[in-house]
Amino acid sequence: MNLTILGVLGLCGALILLASLPSLSVFTVVTRSATLGFWHGAVTSLGVVTGDIIFILIAIYGLAFLAQEGEIFFAVVKGAGAIYLIYLAIKLWRLKPTIYHQKKVSKEHLWASFFAGLSITLADQKAILFYLGFLPAFINLQTVSIVDILMIILIVIVTVGGVKIVYAWLARGITFLINPRFSVLINRVGAGVMGAVAGVLWWDLWQYLTSK
């Protein structure tokens, strides 16, 4: 396995923080849990995690293929990913406070909640670009193995799924409001995480360029 202990801890911490950020997926989980019950929120969380896993697999195999095609091209991908993460960090830092209000929805089958979470995640095509820039900071995709991929998937299930289920549990049967000040704090912590990951990518790129 190429993932180190520090890499696992760093990936877990980053995903937990980023999954906690106010977003459309959090809003959907909260709404369905508050109006239909905890299990609907939990199943919606499962749909969100499934969508993330699909994007991660696309990113891993796409980057692994690019890595095999040449180091220079892969270095360009790292640099572009770092720039994109900086862009997201700036947007997140400047994001205005978010307040969620409960919406009434009719009773539905649990499958509807699952596909709600899945469709919302898959509809955000920018997530592919995010993972393209995010993953290289934690694992060497030139030597990625099946064990590494399974470990990353497990980390996503535990961290992203865990955070969303906590939201679902907090929102069960009640109107859930996120304090605006707390929302700003979370956004800026998330922006800092993205900036730090971008810094790691730039450092790797700098080391590659100076070694040539």
mmCIF file of N, CA and C in Angstrom, residues 79-189:
data_model
loop_
_atom_site.group_PDB
_atom_site.id
_atom_site.type_symbol
_atom_site.label_atom_id
_atom_site.label_comp_id
_atom_site.label_asym_id
_atom_site.label_seq_id
_atom_site.Cartn_x
_atom_site.Cartn_y
_atom_site.Cartn_z
ATOM 1 N N GLY A 79 -0.115 21.046 -11.366
ATOM 2 C CA GLY A 79 -0.126 22.500 -11.298
ATOM 3 C C GLY A 79 -1.512 23.072 -11.544
ATOM 4 N N ALA A 80 -2.210 22.524 -12.544
ATOM 5 C CA ALA A 80 -3.566 22.985 -12.844
ATOM 6 C C ALA A 80 -4.506 22.675 -11.684
ATOM 7 N N GLY A 81 -4.330 21.500 -11.085
ATOM 8 C CA GLY A 81 -5.158 21.136 -9.938
ATOM 9 C C GLY A 81 -4.946 22.079 -8.771
ATOM 10 N N ALA A 82 -3.696 22.463 -8.525
ATOM 11 C CA ALA A 82 -3.391 23.401 -7.439
ATOM 12 C C ALA A 82 -4.054 24.749 -7.688
ATOM 13 N N ILE A 83 -4.002 25.219 -8.932
ATOM 14 C CA ILE A 83 -4.632 26.503 -9.279
ATOM 15 C C ILE A 83 -6.135 26.432 -9.051
ATOM 16 N N TYR A 84 -6.752 25.313 -9.446
ATOM 17 C CA TYR A 84 -8.197 25.148 -9.284
ATOM 18 C C TYR A 84 -8.576 25.124 -7.806
ATOM 19 N N LEU A 85 -7.768 24.463 -6.976
ATOM 20 C CA LEU A 85 -8.052 24.412 -5.540
ATOM 21 C C LEU A 85 -7.923 25.794 -4.905
ATOM 22 N N ILE A 86 -6.944 26.577 -5.343
ATOM 23 C CA ILE A 86 -6.799 27.949 -4.853
ATOM 24 C C ILE A 86 -8.035 28.774 -5.227
ATOM 25 N N TYR A 87 -8.515 28.589 -6.458
ATOM 26 C CA TYR A 87 -9.724 29.278 -6.919
ATOM 27 C C TYR A 87 -10.919 28.927 -6.033
ATOM 28 N N LEU A 88 -11.086 27.629 -5.729
ATOM 29 C CA LEU A 88 -12.183 27.199 -4.863
ATOM 30 C C LEU A 88 -12.024 27.758 -3.450
ATOM 31 N N ALA A 89 -10.777 27.801 -2.968
ATOM 32 C CA ALA A 89 -10.522 28.320 -1.625
ATOM 33 C C ALA A 89 -10.912 29.790 -1.521
ATOM 34 N N ILE A 90 -10.578 30.571 -2.542
ATOM 35 C CA ILE A 90 -10.921 31.994 -2.544
ATOM 36 C C ILE A 90 -12.440 32.175 -2.559
ATOM 37 N N LYS A 91 -13.129 31.398 -3.401
ATOM 38 C CA LYS A 91 -14.590 31.487 -3.466
ATOM 39 C C LYS A 91 -15.204 31.122 -2.121
ATOM 40 N N LEU A 92 -14.676 30.071 -1.491
ATOM 41 C CA LEU A 92 -15.204 29.614 -0.216
ATOM 42 C C LEU A 92 -14.961 30.639 0.883
ATOM 43 N N TRP A 93 -13.785 31.264 0.878
ATOM 44 C CA TRP A 93 -13.441 32.270 1.883
ATOM 45 C C TRP A 93 -14.393 33.463 1.807
ATOM 46 N N ARG A 94 -14.795 33.814 0.584
ATOM 47 C CA ARG A 94 -15.643 34.988 0.366
ATOM 48 C C ARG A 94 -17.131 34.665 0.406
ATOM 49 N N LEU A 95 -17.480 33.386 0.611
ATOM 50 C CA LEU A 95 -18.880 32.973 0.587
ATOM 51 C C LEU A 95 -19.645 33.589 1.759
ATOM 52 N N LYS A 96 -20.841 34.059 1.488
ATOM 53 C CA LYS A 96 -21.664 34.672 2.516
ATOM 54 C C LYS A 96 -22.257 33.600 3.429
ATOM 55 N N PRO A 97 -22.635 33.985 4.668
ATOM 56 C CA PRO A 97 -23.227 33.021 5.609
ATOM 57 C C PRO A 97 -24.444 32.346 5.013
ATOM 58 N N THR A 98 -24.611 31.065 5.358
ATOM 59 C CA THR A 98 -25.699 30.267 4.820
ATOM 60 C C THR A 98 -26.645 29.851 5.937
ATOM 61 N N ILE A 99 -27.935 29.995 5.687
ATOM 62 C CA ILE A 99 -28.944 29.511 6.628
ATOM 63 C C ILE A 99 -29.871 28.570 5.873
ATOM 64 N N TYR A 100 -30.122 27.392 6.435
ATOM 65 C CA TYR A 100 -30.992 26.418 5.803
ATOM 66 C C TYR A 100 -32.378 26.466 6.439
ATOM 67 N N HIS A 101 -33.370 26.431 5.606
ATOM 68 C CA HIS A 101 -34.745 26.384 6.090
ATOM 69 C C HIS A 101 -35.384 25.072 5.642
ATOM 70 N N GLN A 102 -36.217 24.551 6.503
ATOM 71 C CA GLN A 102 -36.888 23.294 6.201
ATOM 72 C C GLN A 102 -37.891 23.477 5.074
ATOM 73 N N LYS A 103 -37.961 22.489 4.178
ATOM 74 C CA LYS A 103 -38.951 22.482 3.112
ATOM 75 C C LYS A 103 -39.829 21.251 3.259
ATOM 76 N N LYS A 104 -41.117 21.402 3.021
ATOM 77 C CA LYS A 104 -42.038 20.290 3.136
ATOM 78 C C LYS A 104 -41.981 19.442 1.868
ATOM 79 N N VAL A 105 -41.855 18.133 2.054
ATOM 80 C CA VAL A 105 -41.901 17.215 0.916
ATOM 81 C C VAL A 105 -42.783 16.047 1.302
ATOM 82 N N SER A 106 -43.339 15.380 0.311
ATOM 83 C CA SER A 106 -44.248 14.276 0.576
ATOM 84 C C SER A 106 -43.491 13.016 0.975
ATOM 85 N N LYS A 107 -44.210 12.075 1.615
ATOM 86 C CA LYS A 107 -43.615 10.803 2.004
ATOM 87 C C LYS A 107 -43.213 10.033 0.743
ATOM 88 N N GLU A 108 -42.022 9.505 0.729
ATOM 89 C CA GLU A 108 -41.532 8.788 -0.436
ATOM 90 C C GLU A 108 -40.781 7.551 0.002
ATOM 91 N N HIS A 109 -40.514 6.675 -0.966
ATOM 92 C CA HIS A 109 -39.718 5.484 -0.715
ATOM 93 C C HIS A 109 -38.280 5.875 -0.444
ATOM 94 N N LEU A 110 -37.571 5.020 0.308
ATOM 95 C CA LEU A 110 -36.172 5.316 0.630
ATOM 96 C C LEU A 110 -35.302 5.417 -0.614
ATOM 97 N N TRP A 111 -35.667 4.683 -1.681
ATOM 98 C CA TRP A 111 -34.876 4.760 -2.915
ATOM 99 C C TRP A 111 -34.867 6.175 -3.467
ATOM 100 N N ALA A 112 -35.984 6.898 -3.278
ATOM 101 C CA ALA A 112 -36.043 8.277 -3.774
ATOM 102 C C ALA A 112 -35.017 9.144 -3.056
ATOM 103 N N SER A 113 -34.830 8.892 -1.756
ATOM 104 C CA SER A 113 -33.833 9.651 -1.004
ATOM 105 C C SER A 113 -32.426 9.314 -1.477
ATOM 106 N N PHE A 114 -32.181 8.025 -1.745
ATOM 107 C CA PHE A 114 -30.867 7.615 -2.239
ATOM 108 C C PHE A 114 -30.537 8.309 -3.556
ATOM 109 N N PHE A 115 -31.485 8.267 -4.484
ATOM 110 C CA PHE A 115 -31.228 8.871 -5.795
ATOM 111 C C PHE A 115 -31.177 10.398 -5.716
ATOM 112 N N ALA A 116 -31.826 10.975 -4.704
ATOM 113 C CA ALA A 116 -31.713 12.429 -4.517
ATOM 114 C C ALA A 116 -30.272 12.790 -4.186
ATOM 115 N N GLY A 117 -29.673 12.051 -3.238
ATOM 116 C CA GLY A 117 -28.280 12.310 -2.882
ATOM 117 C C GLY A 117 -27.321 12.012 -4.018
ATOM 118 N N LEU A 118 -27.568 10.902 -4.725
ATOM 119 C CA LEU A 118 -26.693 10.512 -5.835
ATOM 120 C C LEU A 118 -26.757 11.511 -6.971
ATOM 121 N N SER A 119 -27.963 11.908 -7.360
ATOM 122 C CA SER A 119 -28.122 12.805 -8.506
ATOM 123 C C SER A 119 -27.535 14.182 -8.224
ATOM 124 N N ILE A 120 -27.689 14.667 -6.988
ATOM 125 C CA ILE A 120 -27.135 15.979 -6.638
ATOM 126 C C ILE A 120 -25.613 15.958 -6.743
ATOM 127 N N THR A 121 -25.009 14.861 -6.293
ATOM 128 C CA THR A 121 -23.551 14.746 -6.350
ATOM 129 C C THR A 121 -23.061 14.623 -7.787
ATOM 130 N N LEU A 122 -23.701 13.749 -8.565
ATOM 131 C CA LEU A 122 -23.269 13.535 -9.947
ATOM 132 C C LEU A 122 -23.542 14.749 -10.828
ATOM 133 N N ALA A 123 -24.512 15.563 -10.437
ATOM 134 C CA ALA A 123 -24.824 16.758 -11.229
ATOM 135 C C ALA A 123 -23.728 17.813 -11.099
ATOM 136 N N ASP A 124 -22.952 17.718 -10.021
ATOM 137 C CA ASP A 124 -21.867 18.682 -9.816
ATOM 138 C C ASP A 124 -20.606 18.165 -10.513
ATOM 139 N N GLN A 125 -20.501 18.435 -11.797
ATOM 140 C CA GLN A 125 -19.385 17.918 -12.577
ATOM 141 C C GLN A 125 -18.051 18.533 -12.163
ATOM 142 N N LYS A 126 -18.102 19.657 -11.458
ATOM 143 C CA LYS A 126 -16.855 20.275 -10.982
ATOM 144 C C LYS A 126 -16.180 19.401 -9.939
ATOM 145 N N ALA A 127 -16.934 18.443 -9.374
ATOM 146 C CA ALA A 127 -16.346 17.546 -8.368
ATOM 147 C C ALA A 127 -15.208 16.722 -8.963
ATOM 148 N N ILE A 128 -15.323 16.377 -10.253
ATOM 149 C CA ILE A 128 -14.239 15.629 -10.907
ATOM 150 C C ILE A 128 -12.964 16.463 -10.898
ATOM 151 N N LEU A 129 -13.086 17.747 -11.252
ATOM 152 C CA LEU A 129 -11.917 18.633 -11.246
ATOM 153 C C LEU A 129 -11.358 18.764 -9.839
ATOM 154 N N PHE A 130 -12.250 18.799 -8.854
ATOM 155 C CA PHE A 130 -11.800 18.913 -7.469
ATOM 156 C C PHE A 130 -10.946 17.706 -7.081
ATOM 157 N N TYR A 131 -11.436 16.515 -7.360
ATOM 158 C CA TYR A 131 -10.683 15.315 -6.985
ATOM 159 C C TYR A 131 -9.417 15.153 -7.821
ATOM 160 N N LEU A 132 -9.441 15.627 -9.063
ATOM 161 C CA LEU A 132 -8.230 15.598 -9.883
ATOM 162 C C LEU A 132 -7.115 16.416 -9.240
ATOM 163 N N GLY A 133 -7.497 17.514 -8.598
ATOM 164 C CA GLY A 133 -6.501 18.344 -7.939
ATOM 165 C C GLY A 133 -6.220 17.927 -6.509
ATOM 166 N N PHE A 134 -7.176 17.240 -5.876
ATOM 167 C CA PHE A 134 -7.095 16.930 -4.447
ATOM 168 C C PHE A 134 -6.284 15.666 -4.157
ATOM 169 N N LEU A 135 -6.553 14.591 -4.885
ATOM 170 C CA LEU A 135 -5.958 13.294 -4.562
ATOM 171 C C LEU A 135 -4.443 13.224 -4.701
ATOM 172 N N PRO A 136 -3.839 13.874 -5.712
ATOM 173 C CA PRO A 136 -2.370 13.742 -5.849
ATOM 174 C C PRO A 136 -1.577 14.243 -4.648
ATOM 175 N N ALA A 137 -2.203 15.043 -3.785
ATOM 176 C CA ALA A 137 -1.491 15.531 -2.608
ATOM 177 C C ALA A 137 -1.325 14.448 -1.542
ATOM 178 N N PHE A 138 -2.092 13.362 -1.658
ATOM 179 C CA PHE A 138 -2.091 12.343 -0.612
ATOM 180 C C PHE A 138 -1.571 10.982 -1.077
ATOM 181 N N ILE A 139 -1.485 10.755 -2.367
ATOM 182 C CA ILE A 139 -1.048 9.447 -2.853
ATOM 183 C C ILE A 139 -0.324 9.596 -4.177
ATOM 184 N N ASN A 140 0.682 8.774 -4.367
ATOM 185 C CA ASN A 140 1.411 8.750 -5.634
ATOM 186 C C ASN A 140 0.604 7.933 -6.649
ATOM 187 N N LEU A 141 -0.037 8.635 -7.563
ATOM 188 C CA LEU A 141 -0.921 7.960 -8.511
ATOM 189 C C LEU A 141 -0.166 7.243 -9.623
ATOM 190 N N GLN A 142 1.149 7.414 -9.641
ATOM 191 C CA GLN A 142 1.945 6.666 -10.612
ATOM 192 C C GLN A 142 2.143 5.219 -10.174
ATOM 193 N N THR A 143 1.956 4.954 -8.895
ATOM 194 C CA THR A 143 2.128 3.592 -8.366
ATOM 195 C C THR A 143 0.911 3.153 -7.565
ATOM 196 N N VAL A 144 -0.256 3.733 -7.838
ATOM 197 C CA VAL A 144 -1.461 3.412 -7.081
ATOM 198 C C VAL A 144 -1.829 1.941 -7.262
ATOM 199 N N SER A 145 -2.296 1.314 -6.187
ATOM 200 C CA SER A 145 -2.665 -0.101 -6.224
ATOM 201 C C SER A 145 -4.134 -0.270 -5.858
ATOM 202 N N ILE A 146 -4.648 -1.489 -6.048
ATOM 203 C CA ILE A 146 -6.030 -1.797 -5.687
ATOM 204 C C ILE A 146 -6.250 -1.584 -4.193
ATOM 205 N N VAL A 147 -5.258 -1.959 -3.391
ATOM 206 C CA VAL A 147 -5.368 -1.771 -1.937
ATOM 207 C C VAL A 147 -5.510 -0.287 -1.597
ATOM 208 N N ASP A 148 -4.726 0.564 -2.292
ATOM 209 C CA ASP A 148 -4.824 2.008 -2.072
ATOM 210 C C ASP A 148 -6.228 2.513 -2.408
ATOM 211 N N ILE A 149 -6.739 2.049 -3.536
ATOM 212 C CA ILE A 149 -8.068 2.491 -3.976
ATOM 213 C C ILE A 149 -9.140 2.065 -2.979
ATOM 214 N N LEU A 150 -9.047 0.819 -2.509
ATOM 215 C CA LEU A 150 -10.015 0.325 -1.522
ATOM 216 C C LEU A 150 -9.909 1.112 -0.219
ATOM 217 N N MET A 151 -8.694 1.459 0.169
ATOM 218 C CA MET A 151 -8.506 2.249 1.389
ATOM 219 C C MET A 151 -9.115 3.638 1.236
ATOM 220 N N ILE A 152 -8.926 4.269 0.076
ATOM 221 C CA ILE A 152 -9.497 5.602 -0.167
ATOM 222 C C ILE A 152 -11.020 5.536 -0.128
ATOM 223 N N ILE A 153 -11.582 4.497 -0.752
ATOM 224 C CA ILE A 153 -13.042 4.335 -0.740
ATOM 225 C C ILE A 153 -13.544 4.162 0.688
ATOM 226 N N LEU A 154 -12.831 3.359 1.489
ATOM 227 C CA LEU A 154 -13.221 3.164 2.890
ATOM 228 C C LEU A 154 -13.157 4.481 3.660
ATOM 229 N N ILE A 155 -12.113 5.269 3.400
ATOM 230 C CA ILE A 155 -11.968 6.570 4.072
ATOM 231 C C ILE A 155 -13.137 7.486 3.711
ATOM 232 N N VAL A 156 -13.520 7.491 2.437
ATOM 233 C CA VAL A 156 -14.635 8.332 1.988
ATOM 234 C C VAL A 156 -15.935 7.900 2.659
ATOM 235 N N ILE A 157 -16.163 6.591 2.735
ATOM 236 C CA ILE A 157 -17.389 6.087 3.361
ATOM 237 C C ILE A 157 -17.465 6.511 4.822
ATOM 238 N N VAL A 158 -16.337 6.357 5.531
ATOM 239 C CA VAL A 158 -16.326 6.667 6.966
ATOM 240 C C VAL A 158 -16.407 8.161 7.231
ATOM 241 N N THR A 159 -15.629 8.951 6.490
ATOM 242 C CA THR A 159 -15.554 10.396 6.769
ATOM 243 C C THR A 159 -16.744 11.160 6.181
ATOM 244 N N VAL A 160 -16.890 11.109 4.866
ATOM 245 C CA VAL A 160 -17.976 11.846 4.216
ATOM 246 C C VAL A 160 -19.325 11.311 4.680
ATOM 247 N N GLY A 161 -19.478 9.973 4.655
ATOM 248 C CA GLY A 161 -20.733 9.378 5.101
ATOM 249 C C GLY A 161 -21.017 9.676 6.562
ATOM 250 N N GLY A 162 -19.983 9.619 7.398
ATOM 251 C CA GLY A 162 -20.165 9.893 8.818
ATOM 252 C C GLY A 162 -20.634 11.308 9.081
ATOM 253 N N VAL A 163 -20.027 12.276 8.404
ATOM 254 C CA VAL A 163 -20.412 13.678 8.589
ATOM 255 C C VAL A 163 -21.850 13.914 8.145
ATOM 256 N N LYS A 164 -22.225 13.364 6.984
ATOM 257 C CA LYS A 164 -23.586 13.567 6.485
ATOM 258 C C LYS A 164 -24.608 12.918 7.407
ATOM 259 N N ILE A 165 -24.297 11.743 7.966
ATOM 260 C CA ILE A 165 -25.227 11.074 8.868
ATOM 261 C C ILE A 165 -25.382 11.867 10.169
ATOM 262 N N VAL A 166 -24.306 12.491 10.624
ATOM 263 C CA VAL A 166 -24.411 13.358 11.805
ATOM 264 C C VAL A 166 -25.383 14.506 11.519
ATOM 265 N N TYR A 167 -25.278 15.096 10.333
ATOM 266 C CA TYR A 167 -26.232 16.134 9.943
ATOM 267 C C TYR A 167 -27.655 15.586 9.958
ATOM 268 N N ALA A 168 -27.844 14.379 9.411
ATOM 269 C CA ALA A 168 -29.175 13.765 9.366
ATOM 270 C C ALA A 168 -29.713 13.535 10.773
ATOM 271 N N TRP A 169 -28.849 13.084 11.678
ATOM 272 C CA TRP A 169 -29.276 12.825 13.053
ATOM 273 C C TRP A 169 -29.671 14.119 13.755
ATOM 274 N N LEU A 170 -28.886 15.176 13.548
ATOM 275 C CA LEU A 170 -29.194 16.460 14.176
ATOM 276 C C LEU A 170 -30.498 17.056 13.642
ATOM 277 N N ALA A 171 -30.801 16.748 12.371
ATOM 278 C CA ALA A 171 -31.943 17.390 11.715
ATOM 279 C C ALA A 171 -33.244 16.615 11.871
ATOM 280 N N ARG A 172 -33.211 15.408 12.441
ATOM 281 C CA ARG A 172 -34.393 14.551 12.467
ATOM 282 C C ARG A 172 -35.572 15.232 13.164
ATOM 283 N N GLY A 173 -36.665 15.380 12.414
ATOM 284 C CA GLY A 173 -37.908 15.870 12.972
ATOM 285 C C GLY A 173 -37.944 17.331 13.373
ATOM 286 N N ILE A 174 -36.877 18.086 13.085
ATOM 287 C CA ILE A 174 -36.863 19.485 13.487
ATOM 288 C C ILE A 174 -36.408 20.344 12.327
ATOM 289 N N THR A 175 -36.651 21.632 12.431
ATOM 290 C CA THR A 175 -36.086 22.587 11.475
ATOM 291 C C THR A 175 -34.655 22.859 11.883
ATOM 292 N N PHE A 176 -33.717 22.664 10.966
ATOM 293 C CA PHE A 176 -32.297 22.788 11.280
ATOM 294 C C PHE A 176 -31.767 24.095 10.722
ATOM 295 N N LEU A 177 -31.223 24.900 11.576
ATOM 296 C CA LEU A 177 -30.638 26.173 11.162
ATOM 297 C C LEU A 177 -29.157 26.170 11.494
ATOM 298 N N ILE A 178 -28.340 26.580 10.566
ATOM 299 C CA ILE A 178 -26.917 26.729 10.816
ATOM 300 C C ILE A 178 -26.629 28.186 11.167
ATOM 301 N N ASN A 179 -26.053 28.383 12.329
ATOM 302 C CA ASN A 179 -25.710 29.726 12.763
ATOM 303 C C ASN A 179 -24.817 30.396 11.713
ATOM 304 N N PRO A 180 -25.172 31.626 11.290
ATOM 305 C CA PRO A 180 -24.377 32.292 10.240
ATOM 306 C C PRO A 180 -22.903 32.445 10.596
ATOM 307 N N ARG A 181 -22.602 32.753 11.854
ATOM 308 C CA ARG A 181 -21.204 32.918 12.252
ATOM 309 C C ARG A 181 -20.458 31.588 12.161
ATOM 310 N N PHE A 182 -21.125 30.512 12.588
ATOM 311 C CA PHE A 182 -20.513 29.195 12.501
ATOM 312 C C PHE A 182 -20.295 28.800 11.047
ATOM 313 N N SER A 183 -21.255 29.186 10.192
ATOM 314 C CA SER A 183 -21.138 28.907 8.766
ATOM 315 C C SER A 183 -19.905 29.574 8.175
ATOM 316 N N VAL A 184 -19.668 30.832 8.554
ATOM 317 C CA VAL A 184 -18.486 31.554 8.061
ATOM 318 C C VAL A 184 -17.211 30.869 8.525
ATOM 319 N N LEU A 185 -17.181 30.447 9.795
ATOM 320 C CA LEU A 185 -16.003 29.773 10.340
ATOM 321 C C LEU A 185 -15.696 28.488 9.573
ATOM 322 N N ILE A 186 -16.730 27.674 9.333
ATOM 323 C CA ILE A 186 -16.540 26.417 8.606
ATOM 324 C C ILE A 186 -16.029 26.692 7.194
ATOM 325 N N ASN A 187 -16.633 27.685 6.532
ATOM 326 C CA ASN A 187 -16.204 28.020 5.175
ATOM 327 C C ASN A 187 -14.726 28.392 5.130
ATOM 328 N N ARG A 188 -14.269 29.167 6.100
ATOM 329 C CA ARG A 188 -12.890 29.640 6.072
ATOM 330 C C ARG A 188 -11.908 28.547 6.476
ATOM 331 N N VAL A 189 -12.333 27.661 7.361
ATOM 332 C CA VAL A 189 -11.487 26.501 7.674
ATOM 333 C C VAL A 189 -11.345 25.631 6.429
#
